[in-house]
C-alpha positions as a Markdown table, in Angstrom:
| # | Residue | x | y | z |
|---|---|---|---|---|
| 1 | Unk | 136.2 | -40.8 | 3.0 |
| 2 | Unk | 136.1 | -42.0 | -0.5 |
| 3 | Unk | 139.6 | -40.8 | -1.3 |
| 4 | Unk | 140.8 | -43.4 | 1.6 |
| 5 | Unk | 138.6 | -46.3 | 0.4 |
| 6 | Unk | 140.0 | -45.5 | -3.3 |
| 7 | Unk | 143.5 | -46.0 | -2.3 |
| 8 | Unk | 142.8 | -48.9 | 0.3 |
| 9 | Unk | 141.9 | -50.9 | -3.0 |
| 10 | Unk | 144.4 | -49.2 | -5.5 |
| 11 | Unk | 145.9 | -52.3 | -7.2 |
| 12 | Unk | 148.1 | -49.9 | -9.0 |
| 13 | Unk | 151.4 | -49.9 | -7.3 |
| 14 | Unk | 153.0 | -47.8 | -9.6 |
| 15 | Unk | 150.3 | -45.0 | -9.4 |
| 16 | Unk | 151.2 | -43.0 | -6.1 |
| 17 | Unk | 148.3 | -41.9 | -4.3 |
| 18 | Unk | 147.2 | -38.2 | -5.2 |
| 19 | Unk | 145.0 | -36.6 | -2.5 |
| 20 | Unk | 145.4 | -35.4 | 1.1 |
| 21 | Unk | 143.3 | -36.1 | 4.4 |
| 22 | Unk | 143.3 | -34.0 | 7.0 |
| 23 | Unk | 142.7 | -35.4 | 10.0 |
| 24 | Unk | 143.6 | -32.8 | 12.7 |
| 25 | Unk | 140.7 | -30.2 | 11.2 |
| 26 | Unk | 137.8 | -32.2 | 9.9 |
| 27 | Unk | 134.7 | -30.8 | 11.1 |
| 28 | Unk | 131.4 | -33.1 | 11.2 |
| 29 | Unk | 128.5 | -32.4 | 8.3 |
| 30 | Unk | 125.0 | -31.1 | 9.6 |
| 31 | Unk | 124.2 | -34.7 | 9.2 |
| 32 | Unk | 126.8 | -36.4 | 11.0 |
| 33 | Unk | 126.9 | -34.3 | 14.1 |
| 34 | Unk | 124.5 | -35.8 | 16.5 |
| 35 | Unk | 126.4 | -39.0 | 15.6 |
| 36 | Unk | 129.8 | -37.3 | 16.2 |
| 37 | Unk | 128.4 | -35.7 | 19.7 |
| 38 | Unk | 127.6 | -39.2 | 21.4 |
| 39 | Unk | 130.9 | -40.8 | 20.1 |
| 40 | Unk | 133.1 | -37.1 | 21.4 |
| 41 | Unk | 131.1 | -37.9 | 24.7 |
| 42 | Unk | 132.5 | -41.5 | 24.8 |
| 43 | Unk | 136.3 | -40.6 | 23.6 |
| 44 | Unk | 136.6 | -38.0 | 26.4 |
| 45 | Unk | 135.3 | -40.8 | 28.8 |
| 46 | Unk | 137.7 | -43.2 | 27.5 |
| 47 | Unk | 140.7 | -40.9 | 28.3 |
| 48 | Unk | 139.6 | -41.1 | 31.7 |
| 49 | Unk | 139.7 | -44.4 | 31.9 |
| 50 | Unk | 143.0 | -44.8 | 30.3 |
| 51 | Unk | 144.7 | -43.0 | 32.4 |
| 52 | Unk | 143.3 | -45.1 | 35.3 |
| 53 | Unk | 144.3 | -48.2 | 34.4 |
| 54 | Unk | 148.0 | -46.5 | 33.0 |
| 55 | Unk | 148.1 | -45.6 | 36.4 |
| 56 | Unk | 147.5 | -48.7 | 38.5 |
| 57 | Unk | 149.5 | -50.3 | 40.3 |
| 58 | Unk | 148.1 | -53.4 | 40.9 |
| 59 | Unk | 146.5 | -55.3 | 44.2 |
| 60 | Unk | 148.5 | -58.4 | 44.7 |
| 61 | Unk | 149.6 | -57.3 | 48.2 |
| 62 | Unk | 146.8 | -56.5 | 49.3 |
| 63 | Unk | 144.9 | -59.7 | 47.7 |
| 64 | Unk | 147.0 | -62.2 | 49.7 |
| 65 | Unk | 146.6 | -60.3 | 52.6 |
| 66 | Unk | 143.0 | -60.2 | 52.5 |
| 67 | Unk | 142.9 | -64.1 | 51.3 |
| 68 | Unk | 145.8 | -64.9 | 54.6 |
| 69 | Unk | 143.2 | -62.7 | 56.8 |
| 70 | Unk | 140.0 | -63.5 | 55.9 |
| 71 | Unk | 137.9 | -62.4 | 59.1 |
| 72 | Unk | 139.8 | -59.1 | 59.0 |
| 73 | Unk | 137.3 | -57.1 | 57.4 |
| 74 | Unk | 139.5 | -54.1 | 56.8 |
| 75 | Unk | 141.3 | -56.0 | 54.7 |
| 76 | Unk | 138.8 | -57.5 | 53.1 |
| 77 | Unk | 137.2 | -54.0 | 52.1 |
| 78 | Unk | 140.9 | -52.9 | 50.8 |
């Protein structure tokens, strides 16, 4: 992590960073896991979620039918 803050503030343009990150197989210190357990728990959640709202389509039909119908409680419940 201190590699990335180093080159965030580089101020030397000319000087190329020298140092590689890798993302894909970090593993979490003894110290950090319990921390990386509750925030794995909330990522596999959010995918969840993501794909529910990439997948929906929307209630506009069936809000103006409900709101033309309005003691049609069927429609009222969809």
């Amino acid at each position: 992590m201190g590699n990335l803050l180093k080159v965030l503030t580089c101020t030397d343009l000319e000087q190329g960073p020298n140092f590689f990150l890798d993302f894909e197989n970090a593993q979490p210190t003894e110290s950090e896991k319990e921390i990386y357990n509750q925030v794995n728990v909330v990522l596999k959640d959010a995918e969840g979620i993501l794909e529910d709202l990439q997948s929906y389509r929307g209630a506009g039909h069936e809000i103006r039918e409900a709101i033309q119908h309005p003691a049609d409680e069927k429609l009222q419940e969809k």
